[in-house]
Short mmCIF file of C-alpha atoms and ligand atoms in Angstrom, two decimals:
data_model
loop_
_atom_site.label_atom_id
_atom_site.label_comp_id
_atom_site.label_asym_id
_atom_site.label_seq_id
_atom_site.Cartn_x
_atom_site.Cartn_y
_atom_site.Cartn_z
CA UNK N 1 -15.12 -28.04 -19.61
CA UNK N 2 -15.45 -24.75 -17.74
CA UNK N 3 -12.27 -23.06 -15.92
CA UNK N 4 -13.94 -21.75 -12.61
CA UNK N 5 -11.82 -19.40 -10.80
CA UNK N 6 -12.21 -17.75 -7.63
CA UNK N 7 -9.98 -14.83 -7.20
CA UNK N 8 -9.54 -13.50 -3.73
CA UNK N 9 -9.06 -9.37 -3.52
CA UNK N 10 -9.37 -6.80 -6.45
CA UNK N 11 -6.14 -5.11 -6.29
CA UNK N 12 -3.81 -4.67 -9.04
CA UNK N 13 -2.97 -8.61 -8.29
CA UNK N 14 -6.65 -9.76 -8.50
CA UNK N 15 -7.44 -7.93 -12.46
CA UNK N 16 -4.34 -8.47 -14.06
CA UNK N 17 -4.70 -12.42 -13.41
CA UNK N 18 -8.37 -11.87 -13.91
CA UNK N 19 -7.36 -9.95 -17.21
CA UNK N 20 -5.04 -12.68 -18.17
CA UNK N 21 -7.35 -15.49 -17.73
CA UNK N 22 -10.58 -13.77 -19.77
CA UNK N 23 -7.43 -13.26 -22.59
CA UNK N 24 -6.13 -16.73 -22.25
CA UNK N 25 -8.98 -18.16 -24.54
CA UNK N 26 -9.23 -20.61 -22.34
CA UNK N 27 -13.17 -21.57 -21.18
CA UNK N 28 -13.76 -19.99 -17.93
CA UNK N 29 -15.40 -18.00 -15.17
CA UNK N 30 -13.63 -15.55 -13.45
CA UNK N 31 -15.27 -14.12 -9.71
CA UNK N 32 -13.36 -11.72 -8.09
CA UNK N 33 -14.05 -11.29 -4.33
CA UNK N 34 -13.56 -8.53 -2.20
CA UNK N 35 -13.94 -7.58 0.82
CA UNK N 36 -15.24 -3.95 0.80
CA UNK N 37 -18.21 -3.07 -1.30
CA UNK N 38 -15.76 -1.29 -3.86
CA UNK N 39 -12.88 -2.15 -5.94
CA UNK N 40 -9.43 -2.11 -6.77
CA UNK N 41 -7.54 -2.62 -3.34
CA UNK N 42 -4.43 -0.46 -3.41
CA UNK N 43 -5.16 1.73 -6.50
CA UNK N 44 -8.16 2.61 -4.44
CA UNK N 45 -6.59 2.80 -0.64
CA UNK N 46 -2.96 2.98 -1.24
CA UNK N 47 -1.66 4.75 -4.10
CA UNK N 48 -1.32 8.64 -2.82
CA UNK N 49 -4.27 10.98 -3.48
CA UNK N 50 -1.52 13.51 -4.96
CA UNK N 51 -0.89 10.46 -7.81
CA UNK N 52 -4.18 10.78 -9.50
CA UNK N 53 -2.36 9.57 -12.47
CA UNK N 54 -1.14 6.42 -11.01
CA UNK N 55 -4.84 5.52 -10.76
CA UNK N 56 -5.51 5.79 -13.89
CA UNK N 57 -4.74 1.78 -14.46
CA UNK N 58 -8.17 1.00 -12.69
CA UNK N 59 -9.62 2.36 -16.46
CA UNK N 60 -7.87 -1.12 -17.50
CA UNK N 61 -9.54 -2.69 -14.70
CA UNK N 62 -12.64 -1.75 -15.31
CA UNK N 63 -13.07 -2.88 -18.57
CA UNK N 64 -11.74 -6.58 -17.50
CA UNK N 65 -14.48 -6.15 -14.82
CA UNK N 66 -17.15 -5.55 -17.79
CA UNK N 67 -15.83 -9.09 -19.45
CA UNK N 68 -18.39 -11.36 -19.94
CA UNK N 69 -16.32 -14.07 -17.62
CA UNK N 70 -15.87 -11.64 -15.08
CA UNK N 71 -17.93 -11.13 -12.28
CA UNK N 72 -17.49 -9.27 -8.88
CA UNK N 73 -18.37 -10.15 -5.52
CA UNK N 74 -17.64 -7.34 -3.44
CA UNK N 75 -18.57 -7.00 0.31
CA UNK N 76 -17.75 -10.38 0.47
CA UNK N 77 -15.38 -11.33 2.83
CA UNK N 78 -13.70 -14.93 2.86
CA UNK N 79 -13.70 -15.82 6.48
CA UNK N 80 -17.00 -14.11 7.37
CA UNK N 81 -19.23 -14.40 4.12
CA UNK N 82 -17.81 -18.18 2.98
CA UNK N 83 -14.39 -19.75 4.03
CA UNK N 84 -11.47 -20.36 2.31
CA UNK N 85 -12.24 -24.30 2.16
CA UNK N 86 -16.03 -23.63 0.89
CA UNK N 87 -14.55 -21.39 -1.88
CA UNK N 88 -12.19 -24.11 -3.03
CA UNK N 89 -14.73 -26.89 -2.70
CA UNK N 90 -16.78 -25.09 -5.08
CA UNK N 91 -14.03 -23.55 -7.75
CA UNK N 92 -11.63 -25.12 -9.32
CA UNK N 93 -8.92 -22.69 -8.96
CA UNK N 94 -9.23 -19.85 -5.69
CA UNK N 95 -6.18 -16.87 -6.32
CA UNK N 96 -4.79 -15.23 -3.44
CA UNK N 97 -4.78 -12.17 -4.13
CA UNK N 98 -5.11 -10.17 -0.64
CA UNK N 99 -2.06 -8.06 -1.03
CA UNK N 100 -0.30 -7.03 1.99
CA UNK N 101 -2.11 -4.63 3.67
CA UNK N 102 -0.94 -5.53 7.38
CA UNK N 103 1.59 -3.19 8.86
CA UNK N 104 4.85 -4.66 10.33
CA UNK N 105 5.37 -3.48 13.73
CA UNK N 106 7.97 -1.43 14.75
CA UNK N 107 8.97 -3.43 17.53
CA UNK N 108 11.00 -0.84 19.67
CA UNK N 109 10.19 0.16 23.22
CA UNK N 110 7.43 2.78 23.70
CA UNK N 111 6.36 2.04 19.97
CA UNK N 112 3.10 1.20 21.49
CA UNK N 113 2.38 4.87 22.34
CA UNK N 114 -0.34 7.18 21.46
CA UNK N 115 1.13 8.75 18.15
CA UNK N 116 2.60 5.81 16.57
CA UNK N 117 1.37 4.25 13.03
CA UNK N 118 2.04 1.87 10.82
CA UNK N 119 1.67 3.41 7.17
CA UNK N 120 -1.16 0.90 6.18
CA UNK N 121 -3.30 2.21 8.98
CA UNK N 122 -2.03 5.94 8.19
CA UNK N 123 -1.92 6.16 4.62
CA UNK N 124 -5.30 4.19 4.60
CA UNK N 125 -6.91 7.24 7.27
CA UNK N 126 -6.27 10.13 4.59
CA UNK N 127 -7.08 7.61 1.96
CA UNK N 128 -10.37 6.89 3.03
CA UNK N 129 -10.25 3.12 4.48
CA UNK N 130 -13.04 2.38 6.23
CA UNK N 131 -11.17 -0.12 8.20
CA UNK N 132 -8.94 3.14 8.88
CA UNK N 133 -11.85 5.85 9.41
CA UNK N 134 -11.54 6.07 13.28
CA UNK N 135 -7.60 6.15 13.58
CA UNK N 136 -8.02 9.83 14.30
CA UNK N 137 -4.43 10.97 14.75
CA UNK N 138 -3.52 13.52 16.63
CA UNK N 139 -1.38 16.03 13.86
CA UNK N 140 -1.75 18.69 16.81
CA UNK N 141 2.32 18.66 16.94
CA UNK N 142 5.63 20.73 15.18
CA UNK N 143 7.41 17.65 14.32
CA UNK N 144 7.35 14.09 13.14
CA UNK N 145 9.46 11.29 12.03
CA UNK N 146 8.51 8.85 8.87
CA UNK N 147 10.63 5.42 9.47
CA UNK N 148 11.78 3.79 6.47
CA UNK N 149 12.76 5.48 3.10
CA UNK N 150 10.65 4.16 0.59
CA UNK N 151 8.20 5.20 -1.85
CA UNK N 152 5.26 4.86 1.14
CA UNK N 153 8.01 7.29 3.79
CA UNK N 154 7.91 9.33 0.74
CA UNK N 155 4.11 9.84 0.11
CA UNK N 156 3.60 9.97 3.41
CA UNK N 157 6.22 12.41 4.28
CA UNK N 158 4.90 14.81 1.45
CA UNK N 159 1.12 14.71 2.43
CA UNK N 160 2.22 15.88 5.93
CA UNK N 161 3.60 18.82 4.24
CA UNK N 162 1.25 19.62 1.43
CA UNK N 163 -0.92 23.07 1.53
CA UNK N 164 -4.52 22.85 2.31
CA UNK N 165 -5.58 23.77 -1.86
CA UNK N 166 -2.97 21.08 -3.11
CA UNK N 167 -5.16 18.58 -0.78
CA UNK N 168 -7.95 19.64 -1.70
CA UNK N 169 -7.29 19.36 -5.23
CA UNK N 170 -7.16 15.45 -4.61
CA UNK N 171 -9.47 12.67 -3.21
CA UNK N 172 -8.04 12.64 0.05
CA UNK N 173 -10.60 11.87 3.28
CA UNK N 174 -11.78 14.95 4.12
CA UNK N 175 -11.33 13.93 7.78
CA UNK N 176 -7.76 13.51 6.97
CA UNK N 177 -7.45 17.04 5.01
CA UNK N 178 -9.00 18.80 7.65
CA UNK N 179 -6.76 17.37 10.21
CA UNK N 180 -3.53 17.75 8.03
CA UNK N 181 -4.49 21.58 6.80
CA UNK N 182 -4.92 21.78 10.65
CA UNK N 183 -1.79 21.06 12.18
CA UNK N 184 0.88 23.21 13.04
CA UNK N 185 3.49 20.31 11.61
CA UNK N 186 6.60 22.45 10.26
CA UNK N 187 9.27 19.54 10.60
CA UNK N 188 9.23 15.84 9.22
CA UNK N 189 12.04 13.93 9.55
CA UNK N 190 12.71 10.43 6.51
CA UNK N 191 14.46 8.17 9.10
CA UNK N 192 16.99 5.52 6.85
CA UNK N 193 18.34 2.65 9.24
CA UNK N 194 21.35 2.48 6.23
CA UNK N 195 23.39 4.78 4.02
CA UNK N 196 21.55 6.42 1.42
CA UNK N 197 22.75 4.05 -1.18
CA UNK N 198 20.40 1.98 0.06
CA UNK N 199 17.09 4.00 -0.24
CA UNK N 200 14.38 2.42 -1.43
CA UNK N 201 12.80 5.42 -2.88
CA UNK N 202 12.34 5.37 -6.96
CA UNK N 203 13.94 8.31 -9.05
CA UNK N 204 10.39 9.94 -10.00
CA UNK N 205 9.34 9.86 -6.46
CA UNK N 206 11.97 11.00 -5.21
CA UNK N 207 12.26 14.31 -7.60
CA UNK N 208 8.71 15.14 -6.53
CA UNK N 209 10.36 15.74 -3.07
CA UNK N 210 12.35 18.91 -4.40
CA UNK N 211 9.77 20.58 -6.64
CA UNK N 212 7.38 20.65 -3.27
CA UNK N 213 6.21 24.17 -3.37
CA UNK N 214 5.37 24.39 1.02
CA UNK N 215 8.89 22.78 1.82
CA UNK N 216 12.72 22.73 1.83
CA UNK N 217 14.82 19.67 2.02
CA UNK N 218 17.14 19.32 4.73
CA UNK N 219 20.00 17.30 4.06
CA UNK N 220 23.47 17.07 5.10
CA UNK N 221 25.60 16.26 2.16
CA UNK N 222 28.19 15.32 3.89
CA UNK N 223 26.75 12.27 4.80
CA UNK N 224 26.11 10.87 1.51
CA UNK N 225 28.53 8.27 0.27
CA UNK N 226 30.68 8.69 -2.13
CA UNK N 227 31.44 5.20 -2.87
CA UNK N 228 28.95 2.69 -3.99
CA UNK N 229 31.63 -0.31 -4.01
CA UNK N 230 29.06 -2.30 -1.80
CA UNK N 231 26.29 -1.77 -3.65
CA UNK N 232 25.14 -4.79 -5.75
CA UNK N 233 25.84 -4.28 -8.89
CA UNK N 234 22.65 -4.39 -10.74
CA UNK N 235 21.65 -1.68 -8.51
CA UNK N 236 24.19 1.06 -8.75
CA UNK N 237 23.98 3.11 -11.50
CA UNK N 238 20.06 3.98 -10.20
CA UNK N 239 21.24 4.30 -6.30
CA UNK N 240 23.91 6.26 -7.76
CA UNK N 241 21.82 8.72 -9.39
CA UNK N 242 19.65 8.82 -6.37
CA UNK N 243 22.30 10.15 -3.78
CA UNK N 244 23.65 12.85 -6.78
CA UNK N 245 19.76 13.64 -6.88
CA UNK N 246 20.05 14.05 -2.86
CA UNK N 247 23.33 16.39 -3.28
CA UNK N 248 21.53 18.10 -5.20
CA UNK N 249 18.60 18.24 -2.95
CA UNK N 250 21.44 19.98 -0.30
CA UNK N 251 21.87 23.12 -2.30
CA UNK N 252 17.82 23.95 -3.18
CA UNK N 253 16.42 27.12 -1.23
CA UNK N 254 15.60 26.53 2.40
CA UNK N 255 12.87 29.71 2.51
CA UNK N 256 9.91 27.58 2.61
CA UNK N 257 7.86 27.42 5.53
CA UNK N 258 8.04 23.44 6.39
CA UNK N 259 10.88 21.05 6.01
CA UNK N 260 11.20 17.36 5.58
CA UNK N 261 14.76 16.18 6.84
CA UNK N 262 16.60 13.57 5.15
CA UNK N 263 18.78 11.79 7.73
CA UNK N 264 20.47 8.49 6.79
CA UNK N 265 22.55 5.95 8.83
CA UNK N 266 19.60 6.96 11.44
CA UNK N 267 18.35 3.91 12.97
CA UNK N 268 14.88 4.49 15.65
CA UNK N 269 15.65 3.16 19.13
CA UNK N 270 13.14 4.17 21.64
CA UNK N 271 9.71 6.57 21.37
CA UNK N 272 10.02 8.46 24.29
CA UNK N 273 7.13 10.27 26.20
CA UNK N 274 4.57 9.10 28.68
CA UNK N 275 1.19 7.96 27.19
CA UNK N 276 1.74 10.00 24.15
CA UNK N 277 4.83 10.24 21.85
CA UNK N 278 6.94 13.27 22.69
CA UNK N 279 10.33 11.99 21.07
CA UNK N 280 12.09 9.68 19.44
CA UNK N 281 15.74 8.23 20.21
CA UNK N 282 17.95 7.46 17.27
CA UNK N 283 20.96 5.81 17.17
CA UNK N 284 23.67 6.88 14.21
CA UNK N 285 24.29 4.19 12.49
CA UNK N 286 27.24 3.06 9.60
CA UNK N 287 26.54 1.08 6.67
CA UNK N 288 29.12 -1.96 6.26
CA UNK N 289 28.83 -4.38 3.88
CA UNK N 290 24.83 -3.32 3.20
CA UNK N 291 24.12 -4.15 6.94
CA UNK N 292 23.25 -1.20 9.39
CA UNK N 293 25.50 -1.11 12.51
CA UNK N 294 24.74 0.66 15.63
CA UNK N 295 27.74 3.07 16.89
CA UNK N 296 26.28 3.58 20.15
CA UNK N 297 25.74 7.05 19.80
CA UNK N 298 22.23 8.30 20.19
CA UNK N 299 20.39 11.79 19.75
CA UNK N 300 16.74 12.53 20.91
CA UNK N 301 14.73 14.25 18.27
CA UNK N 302 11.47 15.76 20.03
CA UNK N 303 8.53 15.44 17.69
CA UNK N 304 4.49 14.14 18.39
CA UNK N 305 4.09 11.68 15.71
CA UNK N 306 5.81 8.60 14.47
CA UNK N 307 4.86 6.78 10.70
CA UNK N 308 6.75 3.53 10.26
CA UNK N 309 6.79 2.57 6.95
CA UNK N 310 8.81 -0.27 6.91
CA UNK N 311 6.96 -2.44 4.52
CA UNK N 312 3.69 -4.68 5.25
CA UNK N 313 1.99 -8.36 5.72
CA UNK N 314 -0.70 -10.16 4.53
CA UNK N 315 -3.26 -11.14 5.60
CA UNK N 316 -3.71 -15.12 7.10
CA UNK N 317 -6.28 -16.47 5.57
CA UNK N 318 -7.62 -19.41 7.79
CA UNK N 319 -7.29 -22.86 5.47
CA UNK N 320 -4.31 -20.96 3.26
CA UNK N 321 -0.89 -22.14 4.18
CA UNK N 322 0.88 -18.99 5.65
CA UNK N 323 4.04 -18.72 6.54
CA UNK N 324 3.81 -16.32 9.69
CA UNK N 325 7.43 -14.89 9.76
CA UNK N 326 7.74 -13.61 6.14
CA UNK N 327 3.98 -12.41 6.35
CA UNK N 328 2.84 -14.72 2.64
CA UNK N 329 1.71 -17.60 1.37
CA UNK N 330 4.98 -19.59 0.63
CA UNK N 331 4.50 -20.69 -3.01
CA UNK N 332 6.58 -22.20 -6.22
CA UNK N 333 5.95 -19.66 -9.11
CA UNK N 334 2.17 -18.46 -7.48
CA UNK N 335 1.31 -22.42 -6.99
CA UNK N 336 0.69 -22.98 -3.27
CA UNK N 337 -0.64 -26.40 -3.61
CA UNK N 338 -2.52 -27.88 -5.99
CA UNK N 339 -5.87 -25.65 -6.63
CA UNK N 340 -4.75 -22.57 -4.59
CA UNK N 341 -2.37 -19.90 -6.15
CA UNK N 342 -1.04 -16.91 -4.78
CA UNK N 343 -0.22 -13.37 -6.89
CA UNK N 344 1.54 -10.04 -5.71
CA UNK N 345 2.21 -9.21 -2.41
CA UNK N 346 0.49 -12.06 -1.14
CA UNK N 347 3.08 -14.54 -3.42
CA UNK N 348 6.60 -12.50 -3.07
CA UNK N 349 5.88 -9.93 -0.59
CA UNK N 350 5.64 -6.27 -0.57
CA UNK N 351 8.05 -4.80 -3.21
CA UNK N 352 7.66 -3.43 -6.57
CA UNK N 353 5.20 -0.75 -8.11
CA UNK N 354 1.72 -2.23 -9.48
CA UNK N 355 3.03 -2.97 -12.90
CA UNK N 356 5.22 -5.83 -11.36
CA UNK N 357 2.36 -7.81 -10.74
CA UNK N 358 1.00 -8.37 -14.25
CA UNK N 359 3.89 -10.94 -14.63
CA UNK N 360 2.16 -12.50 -11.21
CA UNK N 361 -0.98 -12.82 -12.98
CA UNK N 362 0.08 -13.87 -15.89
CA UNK N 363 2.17 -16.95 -14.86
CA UNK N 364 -0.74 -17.68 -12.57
CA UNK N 365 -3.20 -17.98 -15.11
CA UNK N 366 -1.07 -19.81 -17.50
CA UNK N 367 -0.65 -22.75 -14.17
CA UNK N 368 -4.63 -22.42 -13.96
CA UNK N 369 -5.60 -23.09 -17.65
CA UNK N 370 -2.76 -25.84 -18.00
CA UNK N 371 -4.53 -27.55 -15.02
CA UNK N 372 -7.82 -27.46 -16.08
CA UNK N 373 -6.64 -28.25 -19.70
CA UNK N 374 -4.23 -31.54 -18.10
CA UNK N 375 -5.02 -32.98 -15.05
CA UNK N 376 -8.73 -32.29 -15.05
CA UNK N 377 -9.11 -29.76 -12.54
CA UNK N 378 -11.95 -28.38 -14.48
CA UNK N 379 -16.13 -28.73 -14.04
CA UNK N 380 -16.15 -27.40 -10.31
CA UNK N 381 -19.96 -25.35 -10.08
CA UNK N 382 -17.82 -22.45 -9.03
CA UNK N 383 -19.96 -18.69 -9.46
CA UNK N 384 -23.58 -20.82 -9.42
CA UNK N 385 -22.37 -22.23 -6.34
CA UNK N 386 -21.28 -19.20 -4.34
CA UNK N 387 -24.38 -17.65 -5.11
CA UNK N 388 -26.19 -20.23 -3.65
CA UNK N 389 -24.32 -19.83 -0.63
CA UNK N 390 -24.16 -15.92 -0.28
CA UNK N 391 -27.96 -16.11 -0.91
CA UNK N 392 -28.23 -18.66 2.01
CA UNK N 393 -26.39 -16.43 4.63
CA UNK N 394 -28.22 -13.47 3.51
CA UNK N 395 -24.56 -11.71 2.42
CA UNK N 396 -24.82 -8.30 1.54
CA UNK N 397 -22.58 -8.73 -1.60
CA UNK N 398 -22.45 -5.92 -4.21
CA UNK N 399 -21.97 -6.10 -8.03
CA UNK N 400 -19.89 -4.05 -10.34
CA UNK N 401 -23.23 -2.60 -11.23
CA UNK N 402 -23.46 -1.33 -7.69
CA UNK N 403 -20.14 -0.18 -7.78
CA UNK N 404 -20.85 2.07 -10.45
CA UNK N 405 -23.63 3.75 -8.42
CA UNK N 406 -21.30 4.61 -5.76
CA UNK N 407 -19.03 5.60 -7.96
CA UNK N 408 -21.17 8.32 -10.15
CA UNK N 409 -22.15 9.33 -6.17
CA UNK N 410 -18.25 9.68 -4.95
CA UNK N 411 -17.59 11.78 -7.74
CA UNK N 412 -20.61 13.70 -7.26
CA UNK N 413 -19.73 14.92 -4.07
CA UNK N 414 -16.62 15.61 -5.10
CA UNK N 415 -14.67 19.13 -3.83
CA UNK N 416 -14.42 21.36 -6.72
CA UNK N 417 -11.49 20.31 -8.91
CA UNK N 418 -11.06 16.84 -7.05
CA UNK N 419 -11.76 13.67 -8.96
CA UNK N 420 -13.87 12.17 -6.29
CA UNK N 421 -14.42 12.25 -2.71
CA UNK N 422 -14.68 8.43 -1.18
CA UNK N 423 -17.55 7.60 1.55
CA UNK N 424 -15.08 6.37 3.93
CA UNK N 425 -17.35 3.61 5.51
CA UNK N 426 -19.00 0.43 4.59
CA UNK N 427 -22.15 1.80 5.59
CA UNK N 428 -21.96 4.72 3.93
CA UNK N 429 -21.08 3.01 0.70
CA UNK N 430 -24.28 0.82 0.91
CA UNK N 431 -26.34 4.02 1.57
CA UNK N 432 -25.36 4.88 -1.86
CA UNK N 433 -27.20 1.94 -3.25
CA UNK N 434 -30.18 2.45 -0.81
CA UNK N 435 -29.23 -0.60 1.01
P1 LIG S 1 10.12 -0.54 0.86
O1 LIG S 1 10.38 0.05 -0.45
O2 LIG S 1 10.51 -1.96 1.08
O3 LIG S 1 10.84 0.37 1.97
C1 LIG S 1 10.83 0.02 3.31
C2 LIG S 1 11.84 0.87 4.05
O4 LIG S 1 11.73 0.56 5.43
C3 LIG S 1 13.29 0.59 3.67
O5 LIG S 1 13.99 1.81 3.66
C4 LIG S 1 13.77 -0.30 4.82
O6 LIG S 1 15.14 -0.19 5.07
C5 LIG S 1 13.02 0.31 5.96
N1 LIG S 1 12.90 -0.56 7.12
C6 LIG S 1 12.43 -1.82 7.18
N2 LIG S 1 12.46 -2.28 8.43
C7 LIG S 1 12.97 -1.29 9.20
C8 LIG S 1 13.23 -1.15 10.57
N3 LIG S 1 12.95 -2.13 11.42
N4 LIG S 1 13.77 0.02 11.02
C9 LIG S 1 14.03 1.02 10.16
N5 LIG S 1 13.79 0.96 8.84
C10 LIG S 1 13.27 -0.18 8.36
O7 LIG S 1 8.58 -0.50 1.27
P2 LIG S 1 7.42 0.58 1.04
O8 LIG S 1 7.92 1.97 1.05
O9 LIG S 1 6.38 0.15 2.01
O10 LIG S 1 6.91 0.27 -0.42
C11 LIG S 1 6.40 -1.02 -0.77
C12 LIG S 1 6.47 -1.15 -2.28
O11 LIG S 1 5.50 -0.30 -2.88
C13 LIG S 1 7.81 -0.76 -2.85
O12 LIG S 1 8.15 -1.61 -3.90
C14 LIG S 1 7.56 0.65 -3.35
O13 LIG S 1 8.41 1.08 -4.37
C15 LIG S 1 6.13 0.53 -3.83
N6 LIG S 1 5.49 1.86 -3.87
C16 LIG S 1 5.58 2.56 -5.01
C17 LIG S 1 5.05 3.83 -5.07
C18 LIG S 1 5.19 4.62 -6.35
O14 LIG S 1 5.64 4.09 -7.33
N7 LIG S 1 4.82 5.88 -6.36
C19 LIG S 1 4.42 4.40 -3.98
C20 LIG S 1 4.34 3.66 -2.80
C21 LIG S 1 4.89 2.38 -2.76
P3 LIG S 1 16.17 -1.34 4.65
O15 LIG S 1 16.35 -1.20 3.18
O16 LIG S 1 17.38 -1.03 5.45
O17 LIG S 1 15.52 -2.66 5.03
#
């Protein structure tokens, strides 16, 4: 008997379960559903426009999309097109696989000030979000801090600082190259709450930082450890060879026009200003036993604009059981109960780089065909059905058909030497198919 399988989002998450179920040999549909007339979720919105290369995985996802189990369902959006409990009436599997793209809040007084972001809502303005289209940040300002140091602090930090041709070069919004090419920014600063044996950042990511031809790294190498004793360790060699890539980082050439600052054991306490950000207060923090400790002592840095990127949520999905502190669906190896499974970000969280979430997949769609091989959970009408249903509501859903009309048109407008320029709206998207 058939497999059906609804599969909620078309991130990374979404095609490599999608890719491990058409492989599995097992009988079944496959119906990926996303919200946004396009695909491929954070390859598409959250991998930086300066990775280009990074991208390049959504050539593997295309050609799962062009399986003959596969279909897509984009515009589609569980909670306004068909719920959570139709979907699982009518499949006999539905995947969570909505990724995380909620920001977590800052949480500090005056964070609620003109000139604060989250990095979803920022990195998804330059990246061409539609949901992100009208953030319209003010980058009319010298300085600004990026909370957190990750990968995302990292990308974001660098785009801030990035000439107008590198930009230009990529697929970034144009709304958010003219506004970055615009600003007068000379100053970021990478704000780490613990010592720098504890940054998140990955090697490769973090060497990009230093070959940045518009700006010198700031960095105070005297306040890099020199023991990594409380380090776990698993972890120290790479954290290790992190900090020696940050000493190194202290002796580059500090001739360039702009400068992103590196300051560890630098914990945000209050934005300062009136309705707009005009500062931020840090406290100096020390590391002890891998926990952050505030000494008391606190320094105002003046600066316009404040990024946290202190990792993300996802999204509640109304019918899905969500745990509300940890921002996921709580889950036992991607089963959330019986018929509902959960991949990626939306089953462990937000950590790891896309790769991690094949494993996701595939454990996911080993459950699924094991179910619908064992107990019977197998026969539901599943794609037949939501058609029906779509067709009843008069949804708006696009194919992958469509998607490949607006995608010959985004690379068609493309800015000479750029792979593609995004229409950064719903509407704009649909235009593109005449709709
Ligand atoms: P992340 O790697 O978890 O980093 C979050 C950072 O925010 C950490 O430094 C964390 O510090 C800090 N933080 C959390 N809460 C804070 C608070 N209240 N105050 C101050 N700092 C706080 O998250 P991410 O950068 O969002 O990245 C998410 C995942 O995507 C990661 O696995 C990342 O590697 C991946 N990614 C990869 C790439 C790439 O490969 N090029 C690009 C982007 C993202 P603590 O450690 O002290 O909690």
């Amino acid at each position: 008997m058939t497999i059906s399988v609804a599969i909620i989002g078309s991130g990374p998450s979404a095609f490599y379960t999608a890719d491990a179920l058409a492989k599995s040999g097992a009988d079944c549909t496959i119906d990926l559903i996303e919200r946004l007339p396009a695909p491929f979720g954070l390859i598409r919105y959250g991998v930086a426009p300066d990775h280009e290369t990074t991208r390049k995985v959504s050539r593997a996802f295309d050609k799962t999309a062009r399986g003959d189990k596969v279909a897509f369902f984009g515009n589609t959006e569980v909670g306004r097109d068909v719920s959570l409990a139709e979907l699982r009436q009518a499949y006999d599997a539905v995947v969570l696989a909505v990724g995380a793209p909620n920001d977590r809040p800052l949480g500090i007084p005056g964070s609620d000030k003109k000139g604060v972001y989250g990095s979803a809502a920022f990195v998804g303005w330059y990246n061409g979000h539609p949901d992100f289209r009208a953030l319209n940040p003010d980058l009319n300002v010298k300085a600004a801090a990026v909370v957190g140091v990750g990968n995302v602090a990292l990308d974001v930090a660098r785009l801030l600082v990035r000439a107008k041709p590198e930009l230009e070069a990529t697929d970034m919004a144009q709304h958010a190259v003219d506004a970055i090419a615009a600003s007068p920014v000379t100053d970021v600063y990478l704000l780490g709450r613990r010592g720098a044996q504890f940054a998140a950042f990955t090697i490769g990511e973090l060497r990009e930082m230093g070959e940045l031809e518009g700006a010198s790294i700031v960095i105070d190498a005297a306040t890099l450890p020199t023991s990594f004793d409380d380090v776990p360790e698993d972890d120290r060699r790479i954290q290790q060879k992190m900090v020696e890539m940050l000493r190194g980082f202290a002796d580059l050439p500090k001739d360039r026009p702009k400068r992103v600052h590196f300051r560890f054991n630098t914990s945000p306490k209050e934005v300062l200003g009136g309705d707009r950000v005009e500062g931020l207060r840090v406290e100096k923090m020390r590391t002890e036993n891998g926990r952050a400790v505030g000494t008391g002592e606190t320094e105002d840095i003046p600066l316009g604009l404040v990024v946290a990127a202190i990792g993300y949520r996802s999204p509640r999905i109304e019918g899905g059981h969500f745990d509300e502190q940890k921002g996921l669906y709580p889950n036992d190896g991607g089963l959330v109960e019986p018929g509902l499974y959960a991949v990626g970000w939306a089953m462990r969280g937000p950590s790891g780089v896309i790769g991690t979430s094949k494993i996701d997949g595939q454990t996911v769609a080993k459950h699924i065909v094991e179910a619908g091989a064992g107990s019977g959970q197998a026969g539901k009408p599943g794609r037949a059905a939501l058609e029906k249903l779509l067709a009843a509501r008069k949804a708006r859903r696009t194919t992958y058909a469509d998607w490949d009309k607006i995608d010959a048109a985004e690379i068609a407008r493309a800015r000479p030497g750029a792979p593609r320029l995004k229409f950064p709206s719903v509407e704009e998207m649909l235009a593109a198919l005449g709709r």
